[in-house]
Short mmCIF file of C-alpha atoms and ligand atoms in Angstrom, two decimals:
data_model
loop_
_atom_site.label_atom_id
_atom_site.label_comp_id
_atom_site.label_asym_id
_atom_site.label_seq_id
_atom_site.Cartn_x
_atom_site.Cartn_y
_atom_site.Cartn_z
CA MET A 21 12.36 1.54 44.78
CA THR A 22 15.53 0.11 43.35
CA GLU A 23 15.34 -0.19 39.59
CA LEU A 24 18.68 -1.77 38.83
CA LEU A 25 20.03 -4.21 41.39
CA LEU A 26 23.19 -4.81 39.45
CA ALA A 27 24.42 -3.79 36.02
CA ALA A 28 27.49 -3.71 33.83
CA ARG A 29 27.73 -0.80 31.43
CA ASN A 30 30.18 -1.09 28.54
CA VAL A 31 32.52 -3.23 30.60
CA THR A 32 35.81 -4.17 29.00
CA LYS A 33 38.32 -6.52 30.57
CA ARG A 34 41.60 -7.59 29.02
CA PHE A 35 43.99 -10.35 29.98
CA PRO A 36 47.37 -10.68 28.27
CA GLY A 37 46.48 -11.47 24.67
CA VAL A 38 42.72 -11.89 25.32
CA LEU A 39 39.86 -9.44 25.25
CA ALA A 40 37.74 -11.37 27.77
CA ASN A 41 34.92 -8.80 27.96
CA ASP A 42 34.42 -6.36 25.12
CA ASP A 43 31.96 -3.51 25.76
CA VAL A 44 29.56 -5.73 27.70
CA SER A 45 26.32 -4.36 29.14
CA VAL A 46 23.83 -6.40 31.20
CA GLU A 47 21.12 -5.46 33.67
CA LEU A 48 19.57 -7.28 36.60
CA ARG A 49 16.32 -6.06 38.18
CA PRO A 50 14.82 -7.09 41.53
CA GLY A 51 13.10 -10.46 41.63
CA ARG A 52 14.44 -11.54 38.24
CA ILE A 53 16.76 -14.25 37.02
CA LEU A 54 19.30 -13.27 34.40
CA ALA A 55 20.89 -16.22 32.61
CA LEU A 56 24.32 -15.70 31.09
CA LEU A 57 24.82 -18.21 28.35
CA GLY A 58 27.90 -18.85 26.30
CA GLU A 59 30.45 -21.42 25.26
CA ASN A 60 33.59 -22.09 27.19
CA GLY A 61 35.81 -19.02 27.10
CA ALA A 62 33.00 -16.66 26.09
CA GLY A 63 33.73 -14.39 29.06
CA LYS A 64 30.93 -15.29 31.50
CA SER A 65 33.09 -15.91 34.57
CA THR A 66 35.15 -12.83 33.82
CA LEU A 67 32.04 -10.67 33.70
CA VAL A 68 30.67 -11.88 37.03
CA ASN A 69 34.11 -11.62 38.60
CA VAL A 70 34.17 -7.98 37.53
CA LEU A 71 30.68 -7.49 38.99
CA PHE A 72 31.84 -9.13 42.22
CA GLY A 73 34.90 -6.91 42.56
CA MET A 74 37.43 -9.69 41.92
CA TYR A 75 38.75 -8.03 38.74
CA ARG A 76 38.94 -4.35 37.97
CA PRO A 77 37.45 -3.55 34.57
CA ASP A 78 39.68 -1.78 32.03
CA GLY A 79 36.70 0.25 30.88
CA GLY A 80 33.03 0.76 31.61
CA GLU A 81 31.17 0.95 34.87
CA ILE A 82 29.37 -1.16 37.45
CA ILE A 83 26.06 -0.18 38.94
CA ILE A 84 24.76 -1.57 42.22
CA LYS A 85 21.33 -0.46 43.37
CA ASP A 86 21.08 2.43 40.93
CA GLU A 87 24.46 3.78 41.92
CA VAL A 88 27.72 3.74 39.97
CA VAL A 89 30.26 2.03 42.22
CA ASP A 90 34.01 1.56 42.29
CA LEU A 91 34.58 -1.87 43.79
CA ARG A 92 37.90 -2.35 45.52
CA GLY A 93 37.41 -6.05 46.07
CA PRO A 94 34.88 -8.79 46.82
CA ASP A 95 34.39 -7.51 50.38
CA ASP A 96 33.17 -4.28 48.87
CA ALA A 97 30.66 -6.19 46.75
CA ILE A 98 29.55 -8.36 49.67
CA SER A 99 28.93 -5.32 51.86
CA ARG A 100 26.71 -3.96 49.09
CA GLY A 101 24.60 -7.11 49.10
CA ILE A 102 26.20 -9.14 46.32
CA GLY A 103 26.70 -12.86 47.02
CA MET A 104 28.53 -15.27 44.77
CA VAL A 105 28.68 -19.05 44.56
CA HIS A 106 31.84 -19.86 42.64
CA GLN A 107 32.44 -22.81 40.31
CA HIS A 108 34.86 -24.11 42.91
CA PHE A 109 33.49 -23.78 46.40
CA GLN A 110 35.38 -21.70 48.91
CA LEU A 111 34.40 -23.48 52.13
CA VAL A 112 36.70 -24.65 54.90
CA PRO A 113 36.27 -28.46 54.87
CA PRO A 114 37.23 -29.34 58.47
CA MET A 115 34.83 -26.75 59.90
CA ARG A 116 31.15 -27.15 60.72
CA VAL A 117 28.40 -25.90 58.44
CA VAL A 118 27.34 -23.14 60.82
CA GLU A 119 30.92 -21.98 61.33
CA ASN A 120 31.45 -21.81 57.57
CA ILE A 121 28.27 -19.82 57.06
CA VAL A 122 29.06 -17.16 59.64
CA LEU A 123 32.81 -17.04 59.01
CA GLY A 124 33.86 -13.40 58.98
CA ALA A 125 30.40 -12.21 60.02
CA GLU A 126 30.05 -13.95 63.37
CA PRO A 127 27.45 -12.69 65.84
CA THR A 128 29.06 -11.97 69.21
CA LYS A 129 27.86 -11.87 72.78
CA LEU A 130 30.07 -10.17 75.37
CA GLY A 131 32.89 -10.22 72.85
CA LEU A 132 32.62 -13.96 72.16
CA VAL A 133 31.33 -15.68 69.06
CA ASP A 134 27.71 -16.62 69.70
CA LEU A 135 27.32 -19.85 67.74
CA ASP A 136 23.89 -20.57 69.24
CA GLU A 137 22.56 -17.35 67.84
CA ALA A 138 24.22 -18.15 64.49
CA ARG A 139 22.67 -21.62 64.45
CA VAL A 140 19.20 -20.17 65.01
CA ARG A 141 19.56 -17.81 62.08
CA VAL A 142 21.00 -20.49 59.83
CA VAL A 143 18.15 -22.89 60.60
CA GLU A 144 15.64 -20.12 60.04
CA LEU A 145 17.15 -19.22 56.64
CA SER A 146 17.43 -22.81 55.52
CA GLU A 147 13.79 -23.51 56.40
CA ARG A 148 12.54 -20.37 54.74
CA TYR A 149 14.24 -21.15 51.43
CA GLY A 150 14.11 -24.95 51.37
CA LEU A 151 17.88 -25.30 51.79
CA GLU A 152 17.96 -28.01 54.44
CA VAL A 153 21.39 -28.65 55.95
CA ASP A 154 22.61 -30.00 59.26
CA PRO A 155 24.26 -26.95 60.87
CA ASP A 156 26.58 -29.14 62.93
CA ALA A 157 27.84 -31.42 60.16
CA LEU A 158 31.44 -31.04 59.04
CA VAL A 159 31.60 -29.61 55.53
CA GLU A 160 34.12 -32.27 54.46
CA ASP A 161 31.54 -34.97 55.19
CA LEU A 162 28.89 -33.39 52.97
CA PRO A 163 28.13 -34.38 49.39
CA VAL A 164 28.75 -31.67 46.80
CA GLY A 165 25.08 -30.73 46.47
CA MET A 166 24.93 -30.00 50.21
CA GLN A 167 28.13 -27.95 50.11
CA GLN A 168 26.53 -25.83 47.47
CA ARG A 169 23.58 -25.17 49.80
CA VAL A 170 26.04 -24.02 52.43
CA GLU A 171 27.54 -21.56 49.92
CA ILE A 172 24.12 -20.15 49.11
CA LEU A 173 23.21 -19.87 52.80
CA LYS A 174 26.47 -18.09 53.40
CA ALA A 175 25.48 -15.40 50.92
CA LEU A 176 21.93 -15.13 52.30
CA TYR A 177 23.27 -14.90 55.85
CA ARG A 178 25.05 -11.73 54.75
CA ASN A 179 21.72 -10.36 53.51
CA ALA A 180 22.60 -10.66 49.84
CA ASP A 181 19.91 -9.36 47.56
CA VAL A 182 21.88 -10.39 44.50
CA LEU A 183 23.06 -13.95 44.11
CA ILE A 184 25.53 -14.88 41.37
CA LEU A 185 25.91 -18.58 40.60
CA ASP A 186 28.67 -19.68 38.20
CA GLU A 187 27.74 -23.01 36.55
CA PRO A 188 25.99 -24.28 39.69
CA THR A 189 24.36 -27.38 38.22
CA GLY A 190 27.48 -29.03 36.81
CA VAL A 191 28.05 -30.92 40.04
CA LEU A 192 24.43 -31.93 40.71
CA THR A 193 22.15 -34.84 39.87
CA PRO A 194 19.11 -33.88 37.74
CA GLN A 195 16.87 -33.96 40.82
CA GLU A 196 19.27 -31.77 42.80
CA ALA A 197 19.44 -29.38 39.86
CA ASP A 198 15.64 -29.17 39.69
CA HIS A 199 15.52 -28.54 43.41
CA LEU A 200 18.08 -25.75 43.08
CA LEU A 201 16.06 -24.11 40.31
CA GLY A 202 13.02 -24.23 42.64
CA VAL A 203 15.01 -22.64 45.48
CA LEU A 204 16.20 -19.86 43.18
CA ARG A 205 12.67 -19.19 42.01
CA GLY A 206 11.60 -18.98 45.66
CA LEU A 207 14.36 -16.46 46.38
CA THR A 208 13.19 -14.16 43.61
CA GLU A 209 9.79 -13.98 45.28
CA SER A 210 11.40 -12.09 48.15
CA GLY A 211 13.00 -9.68 45.70
CA VAL A 212 16.42 -11.28 45.32
CA GLY A 213 17.90 -10.93 41.85
CA ILE A 214 19.91 -13.81 40.44
CA VAL A 215 22.65 -14.08 37.83
CA PHE A 216 22.80 -17.69 36.68
CA ILE A 217 25.62 -18.92 34.47
CA THR A 218 25.26 -22.10 32.51
CA HIS A 219 25.93 -23.73 29.17
CA LYS A 220 22.82 -25.93 29.47
CA LEU A 221 20.11 -24.62 27.21
CA ARG A 222 17.34 -26.56 28.90
CA GLU A 223 18.07 -24.89 32.24
CA VAL A 224 18.13 -21.44 30.72
CA LEU A 225 14.71 -21.95 29.18
CA ALA A 226 13.37 -23.38 32.45
CA ILE A 227 14.59 -20.73 34.86
CA ALA A 228 15.51 -17.43 33.24
CA ASP A 229 13.48 -14.26 32.97
CA ASP A 230 16.13 -12.64 30.80
CA ILE A 231 18.81 -14.30 28.71
CA VAL A 232 22.03 -12.71 27.56
CA VAL A 233 24.30 -14.66 25.22
CA LEU A 234 28.02 -13.99 25.15
CA ARG A 235 30.41 -15.05 22.42
CA ALA A 236 34.13 -14.28 22.33
CA GLY A 237 33.75 -11.62 25.00
CA ARG A 238 30.84 -9.76 23.38
CA VAL A 239 27.10 -9.71 23.95
CA VAL A 240 25.67 -11.34 20.82
CA GLY A 241 22.04 -11.51 21.84
CA ALA A 242 19.49 -10.73 24.50
CA THR A 243 16.23 -12.61 24.61
CA THR A 244 13.66 -14.32 26.86
CA PRO A 245 12.55 -17.94 27.25
CA THR A 246 9.26 -17.24 25.50
CA GLN A 247 11.04 -15.91 22.42
CA ALA A 248 13.95 -18.35 22.39
CA THR A 249 14.35 -22.00 21.39
CA GLU A 250 17.17 -24.42 22.18
CA THR A 251 18.33 -24.40 18.58
CA GLY A 252 18.14 -20.61 18.36
CA LEU A 253 20.19 -20.19 21.53
CA ALA A 254 22.76 -22.73 20.37
CA GLU A 255 23.14 -20.89 17.10
CA MET A 256 23.61 -17.60 18.92
CA MET A 257 26.31 -19.19 21.11
CA VAL A 258 28.17 -20.66 18.15
CA GLY A 259 27.47 -18.09 15.47
CA ARG A 260 26.24 -20.57 12.87
CA SER A 261 23.60 -23.25 12.50
CA VAL A 262 24.06 -26.46 14.50
CA VAL A 263 22.39 -29.84 14.80
CA LEU A 264 21.76 -30.66 18.45
CA ARG A 265 20.32 -34.14 17.98
CA VAL A 266 22.66 -37.06 17.45
CA GLU A 267 21.42 -39.18 14.56
CA LYS A 268 21.78 -42.87 15.19
CA THR A 269 20.15 -46.17 14.42
CA VAL A 270 19.37 -49.00 16.84
CA ALA A 271 22.57 -50.73 17.98
CA GLN A 272 23.49 -54.15 16.63
CA PRO A 273 25.61 -55.52 19.48
CA GLY A 274 27.99 -58.39 18.72
CA ASP A 275 30.47 -60.24 20.93
CA VAL A 276 31.69 -59.01 24.30
CA VAL A 277 34.82 -56.91 23.83
CA LEU A 278 35.41 -55.38 27.24
CA GLN A 279 34.75 -57.39 30.35
CA VAL A 280 35.30 -55.94 33.81
CA GLU A 281 34.90 -58.31 36.77
CA ASP A 282 34.79 -57.45 40.47
CA LEU A 283 37.10 -54.53 39.83
CA LYS A 284 38.52 -52.58 42.75
CA VAL A 285 40.66 -49.51 42.24
CA ASP A 286 42.06 -46.99 44.73
CA ASP A 287 42.18 -43.26 44.16
CA ASP A 288 45.29 -41.09 44.66
CA ARG A 289 44.76 -40.95 48.41
CA GLY A 290 44.50 -44.72 48.71
CA HIS A 291 40.73 -44.76 49.23
CA LEU A 292 38.62 -47.35 47.45
CA ALA A 293 37.23 -45.45 44.44
CA VAL A 294 35.92 -48.34 42.33
CA ASP A 295 34.24 -50.86 44.56
CA GLY A 296 33.58 -54.22 42.94
CA VAL A 297 32.36 -53.14 39.51
CA ASN A 298 31.17 -55.65 36.90
CA LEU A 299 30.39 -54.59 33.37
CA GLN A 300 30.53 -55.69 29.77
CA VAL A 301 30.64 -53.76 26.53
CA ARG A 302 29.86 -55.50 23.27
CA SER A 303 31.07 -54.72 19.81
CA GLY A 304 28.66 -52.32 18.08
CA GLU A 305 27.22 -50.73 21.20
CA ILE A 306 27.83 -47.67 23.33
CA LEU A 307 27.74 -48.23 27.06
CA GLY A 308 27.38 -44.88 28.78
CA VAL A 309 28.65 -44.50 32.32
CA ALA A 310 26.65 -41.81 34.10
CA GLY A 311 27.24 -40.31 37.53
CA VAL A 312 28.02 -37.13 39.37
CA GLU A 313 31.75 -36.57 39.00
CA GLY A 314 33.98 -38.08 41.63
CA ASN A 315 32.07 -41.34 42.02
CA GLY A 316 34.83 -43.55 40.63
CA GLN A 317 34.50 -42.82 36.91
CA ARG A 318 38.03 -41.47 36.56
CA GLU A 319 39.63 -44.40 38.36
CA LEU A 320 37.58 -46.89 36.34
CA VAL A 321 38.77 -45.38 33.06
CA GLU A 322 42.37 -45.14 34.23
CA ALA A 323 42.37 -48.80 35.29
CA ILE A 324 41.03 -49.93 31.91
CA THR A 325 43.48 -47.81 29.91
CA GLY A 326 46.58 -48.75 31.90
CA LEU A 327 47.05 -45.45 33.68
CA ARG A 328 46.30 -46.83 37.15
CA HIS A 329 46.86 -50.06 39.02
CA THR A 330 43.93 -52.12 40.22
CA SER A 331 43.80 -53.69 43.65
CA ALA A 332 41.46 -56.55 42.74
CA GLY A 333 39.46 -57.94 39.87
CA GLU A 334 39.99 -58.61 36.22
CA ILE A 335 39.87 -56.61 32.99
CA THR A 336 39.76 -58.51 29.71
CA ILE A 337 39.55 -57.34 26.12
CA ASN A 338 38.41 -59.92 23.60
CA GLY A 339 39.13 -62.56 26.21
CA GLU A 340 42.70 -61.46 26.77
CA SER A 341 43.57 -60.32 30.30
CA LEU A 342 44.82 -56.75 30.42
CA THR A 343 44.67 -56.22 34.16
CA ASN A 344 47.51 -53.92 35.21
CA SER A 345 48.98 -53.65 31.71
CA SER A 346 50.87 -50.60 30.50
CA THR A 347 49.18 -47.92 28.40
CA ARG A 348 51.26 -49.11 25.46
CA GLN A 349 50.09 -52.71 25.83
CA VAL A 350 46.51 -51.53 26.09
CA ALA A 351 46.81 -49.39 22.96
CA GLN A 352 48.37 -52.29 21.05
CA THR A 353 45.35 -54.43 21.89
CA GLY A 354 43.22 -52.07 19.84
CA VAL A 355 42.00 -49.70 22.52
CA GLY A 356 41.51 -46.05 21.61
CA HIS A 357 41.38 -43.60 24.47
CA ILE A 358 40.02 -40.07 24.58
CA PRO A 359 41.30 -39.06 28.00
CA GLU A 360 39.45 -36.82 30.42
CA ASP A 361 42.50 -34.66 31.00
CA ARG A 362 43.63 -33.96 27.47
CA GLU A 363 46.48 -31.68 28.53
CA LYS A 364 47.98 -34.34 30.82
CA HIS A 365 47.22 -37.60 29.04
CA GLY A 366 46.13 -36.62 25.53
CA ILE A 367 48.85 -34.41 24.13
CA VAL A 368 52.36 -33.21 24.80
CA ALA A 369 52.14 -29.43 24.67
CA VAL A 370 55.73 -28.78 23.58
CA TYR A 371 55.50 -31.19 20.63
CA SER A 372 54.23 -30.23 17.21
CA LEU A 373 50.83 -31.17 15.93
CA ALA A 374 52.49 -33.79 13.69
CA GLU A 375 54.33 -35.42 16.61
CA ASN A 376 51.16 -35.44 18.64
CA SER A 377 49.32 -37.19 15.82
CA VAL A 378 51.47 -40.31 16.38
CA LEU A 379 52.05 -40.02 20.10
CA ASN A 380 51.32 -43.64 20.96
CA ARG A 381 52.74 -45.26 17.84
CA TYR A 382 55.65 -43.18 16.52
CA TYR A 383 57.95 -46.10 17.31
CA ARG A 384 56.38 -48.56 14.93
CA GLN A 385 55.71 -49.01 11.24
CA PRO A 386 55.05 -47.03 9.17
CA PHE A 387 56.16 -44.11 11.34
CA SER A 388 59.52 -45.58 12.29
CA ASN A 389 61.81 -47.94 10.50
CA ARG A 390 64.50 -49.76 12.51
CA GLY A 391 64.28 -47.18 15.25
CA ILE A 392 64.44 -44.19 12.94
CA MET A 393 61.42 -41.89 12.75
CA ARG A 394 60.20 -41.17 9.24
CA ARG A 395 59.33 -37.46 9.28
CA GLU A 396 57.54 -37.33 5.91
CA VAL A 397 55.31 -40.28 6.75
CA ILE A 398 54.37 -38.70 10.07
CA HIS A 399 53.80 -35.39 8.34
CA GLU A 400 51.48 -36.92 5.77
CA HIS A 401 49.61 -38.82 8.44
CA ALA A 402 49.12 -35.61 10.44
CA GLU A 403 47.83 -33.80 7.36
CA ALA A 404 45.34 -36.58 6.73
CA VAL A 405 44.10 -36.38 10.33
CA VAL A 406 43.80 -32.59 10.15
CA ASP A 407 41.86 -32.92 6.93
CA GLU A 408 39.52 -35.66 7.98
CA PHE A 409 38.88 -34.45 11.51
CA ASP A 410 38.54 -30.79 10.66
CA VAL A 411 41.36 -29.60 12.92
CA ARG A 412 41.70 -25.85 12.34
CA THR A 413 45.42 -25.04 12.15
CA PRO A 414 47.74 -23.14 9.81
CA ASN A 415 49.88 -26.27 9.33
CA VAL A 416 51.00 -29.44 11.11
CA THR A 417 54.36 -28.15 12.31
CA VAL A 418 52.88 -25.66 14.78
CA SER A 419 53.15 -26.44 18.46
CA VAL A 420 50.00 -28.20 19.56
CA SER A 421 49.66 -25.75 22.44
CA SER A 422 48.59 -23.08 19.95
CA LEU A 423 45.37 -24.96 19.13
CA SER A 424 42.03 -24.21 20.81
CA GLY A 425 40.52 -26.82 23.15
CA GLY A 426 38.09 -28.04 20.51
CA ASN A 427 40.84 -28.44 17.93
CA LYS A 428 43.12 -30.27 20.35
CA GLN A 429 40.26 -32.63 21.10
CA LYS A 430 39.57 -33.23 17.39
CA LEU A 431 43.26 -34.01 16.91
CA ILE A 432 43.16 -36.57 19.74
CA VAL A 433 39.99 -38.13 18.36
CA GLY A 434 41.50 -38.18 14.87
CA ARG A 435 44.67 -39.86 16.14
CA GLU A 436 42.79 -42.48 18.12
CA PHE A 437 40.36 -43.19 15.27
CA SER A 438 42.95 -43.41 12.52
CA GLU A 439 43.64 -47.05 13.33
CA ASP A 440 41.09 -49.82 13.64
CA ILE A 441 39.99 -49.95 17.24
CA GLU A 442 38.18 -52.73 19.03
CA LEU A 443 37.32 -50.66 22.07
CA LEU A 444 36.95 -46.92 22.41
CA VAL A 445 37.17 -45.47 25.91
CA ALA A 446 35.89 -41.91 25.73
CA ALA A 447 36.07 -39.95 28.98
CA GLN A 448 34.30 -36.56 29.08
CA PRO A 449 34.99 -36.37 25.33
CA THR A 450 33.35 -32.99 24.78
CA ARG A 451 34.12 -31.15 27.99
CA GLY A 452 34.84 -27.47 27.54
CA ILE A 453 34.76 -27.50 23.76
CA ASP A 454 32.54 -25.59 21.37
CA ILE A 455 29.21 -26.92 20.15
CA GLY A 456 30.51 -27.35 16.61
CA ALA A 457 33.28 -29.66 17.78
CA ILE A 458 30.86 -31.49 20.09
CA GLU A 459 28.54 -32.20 17.20
CA PHE A 460 31.46 -33.49 15.12
CA ILE A 461 32.87 -35.73 17.85
CA HIS A 462 29.46 -37.20 18.65
CA ARG A 463 28.97 -38.20 15.02
CA ARG A 464 32.40 -39.80 14.91
CA ILE A 465 31.78 -41.81 18.09
CA VAL A 466 28.55 -43.21 16.64
CA GLU A 467 30.45 -43.99 13.44
CA GLN A 468 32.97 -46.04 15.43
CA ARG A 469 30.11 -47.98 16.98
CA ASP A 470 28.59 -48.61 13.56
CA ASN A 471 31.97 -49.88 12.36
CA GLY A 472 31.84 -52.50 15.10
CA ALA A 473 33.84 -50.93 17.91
CA ALA A 474 32.72 -51.36 21.50
CA VAL A 475 32.39 -47.92 23.08
CA LEU A 476 32.66 -47.06 26.75
CA LEU A 477 31.49 -43.47 27.11
CA VAL A 478 32.01 -41.79 30.48
CA SER A 479 30.42 -38.40 30.88
CA ALA A 480 29.23 -36.12 33.65
CA GLU A 481 26.84 -34.52 31.15
CA LEU A 482 23.70 -36.60 31.44
CA ASP A 483 22.35 -35.20 28.18
CA GLU A 484 25.40 -36.55 26.38
CA ILE A 485 24.84 -40.01 27.86
CA LEU A 486 21.13 -39.97 27.07
CA SER A 487 21.67 -38.98 23.47
CA LEU A 488 24.60 -41.30 22.65
CA ALA A 489 24.38 -44.42 24.80
CA ASP A 490 22.61 -47.67 23.95
CA ARG A 491 22.83 -48.86 27.55
CA ILE A 492 23.47 -46.73 30.62
CA ALA A 493 25.47 -47.82 33.67
CA VAL A 494 25.33 -45.57 36.72
CA LEU A 495 28.18 -45.22 39.19
CA TYR A 496 27.62 -43.98 42.70
CA ASP A 497 30.24 -44.06 45.43
CA GLY A 498 32.34 -46.45 43.37
CA LYS A 499 29.55 -48.98 42.94
CA LEU A 500 27.48 -49.83 39.92
CA MET A 501 23.90 -48.93 40.86
CA GLY A 502 22.36 -50.46 37.78
CA VAL A 503 22.45 -50.76 34.02
CA LEU A 504 19.47 -49.43 32.05
CA GLU A 505 18.43 -49.85 28.44
CA ALA A 506 18.76 -46.33 27.05
CA SER A 507 15.41 -46.60 25.29
CA LEU A 508 13.74 -47.13 28.67
CA ALA A 509 15.81 -44.61 30.64
CA ASN A 510 15.13 -40.94 31.28
CA ARG A 511 16.51 -38.09 33.39
CA GLU A 512 14.47 -39.19 36.39
CA SER A 513 15.38 -42.87 36.39
CA VAL A 514 19.08 -42.21 35.81
CA GLY A 515 19.04 -39.30 38.26
CA LEU A 516 17.78 -41.45 41.13
CA LEU A 517 20.57 -43.97 40.56
CA MET A 518 23.06 -41.08 40.41
CA ALA A 519 21.92 -40.15 43.91
CA GLY A 520 22.43 -43.75 45.08
CA ILE A 521 18.71 -44.52 45.27
CA THR A 522 17.63 -47.92 43.96
CA GLY A 523 14.37 -49.85 43.87
P1 ADP B 609 33.74 -18.53 30.46
O1 ADP B 609 33.46 -18.39 31.93
O2 ADP B 609 32.64 -18.00 29.59
O3 ADP B 609 34.10 -19.93 30.08
P2 ADP B 609 36.07 -16.91 31.02
O4 ADP B 609 35.52 -15.60 31.48
O5 ADP B 609 36.58 -17.81 32.05
O6 ADP B 609 35.00 -17.62 30.08
O7 ADP B 609 37.25 -16.62 30.00
C1 ADP B 609 37.19 -15.67 28.96
C2 ADP B 609 38.57 -15.56 28.31
O8 ADP B 609 39.46 -14.95 29.21
C3 ADP B 609 39.19 -16.89 27.96
O9 ADP B 609 39.91 -16.73 26.77
C4 ADP B 609 40.10 -17.17 29.12
O10 ADP B 609 41.18 -17.97 28.72
C5 ADP B 609 40.56 -15.77 29.50
N1 ADP B 609 40.83 -15.67 30.94
C6 ADP B 609 39.93 -15.82 31.95
N2 ADP B 609 40.49 -15.60 33.15
C7 ADP B 609 41.79 -15.30 32.91
C8 ADP B 609 42.90 -14.95 33.74
N3 ADP B 609 42.79 -14.87 35.06
N4 ADP B 609 44.08 -14.71 33.13
C9 ADP B 609 44.21 -14.75 31.79
N5 ADP B 609 43.20 -15.06 30.95
C10 ADP B 609 42.01 -15.32 31.49
MG1 MG B 610 33.43 -19.92 33.46
#
């Protein structure tokens, strides 16, 4: 009997300037689910990449089925029964499902690939584990949740008895995520061991047998769902006490600030991404836009903030038309924007923190006078932002690229909030940042609402929408599926709309 399916013993892995894994030990036994929990950058992906043979560890050893192994690459791991579903899928889009699943392990008959035989095995596997897929569909035509099933089947087809999933639920609706958790549980019953990476505490408590928490490359705790609580896990991840609940009162909505009518917007490839959307956001309320990523949220935000042209429809702010205005015009109308891609649209990496603190208004009073920038005024402003928004930095002259993700985000929020804003457009405002910064930014967004701003919050994290929004709009395939009162909405009702199911 195999005792240890997979284990890391004192694994250390360095990248230039970063100790990504520092003396990490974890163990996976047959039929169990090991959850790896940790904030962004904690070292979770690095660890599983080491276990999968993608990276060579600088120290320590890997054990597969009770045996110390020296993996020369992923093929080595695969041949020893390790399967991995990466954060970014590795399928070939123009190929069929069955072809993708057997790729590199094709059954042959008289020297030819025997796709009929492959199809039989694929159907058999998918029925056994509740992973229904159409074997003849093209992968490129499948929604993300289906593509993920193909990835899992691909590993099972190769007889994996260890399955590693790196943040698998980030791209799923709540119902799809629940289904996946059920499938994984079913797999463990046939002895498969699973390593499940996530930053969602609820999922860890629902699915794991064993929980290991990583922080800054080190194991900081090992526990089980019966011993752990959400708050306890969060504190282990962060290393200090945190408040997970967002405190807020009932909204007091005023006049309509943002009005979007029959809006149509194309994506980068010229496909209709926003398809006739109508919505309103009033002063003093937070309208949350929920949806699986890639359903038009990005294009909607870019159209409103002047980053993208619209092909039809109308956008007004306080009655003034801003359709196809520049980002500068939009900002001057009192719109604050926390962009989804902070590196591309939020900051300029080669500028100092001080310069970044006035990025969209350096050219006007009080920061410039007759075309001449006033360094001291900008400097003082930056120091005030750093102070008030808790940006951790040695000083304001450092290059902004030296800040951590959470501190960059606090700087952007501080900059956008340091003027009166009528409308706040917050897109994925807490993606990839630490819980402490999340907590801080959530409080500040609610504060803006309470000061009378209209807030449009777009997030792929349903929990973030459910805890912050006063009303919830759901986008699916570029269309608005419905708008729910947050007090009457829950994971199920929003989740159905996220899957395009109405009525
Ligand atoms: P997690 O998956 O927990 O978010 P990662 O394992 O991806 O964390 O990253 C751990 C640390 O290692 C981070 O500081 C990250 O920037 C760094 N890192 C990860 N992969 C690489 C790489 N290929 N090259 C350089 N640094 C890396
Ligand atoms: Mg990762």
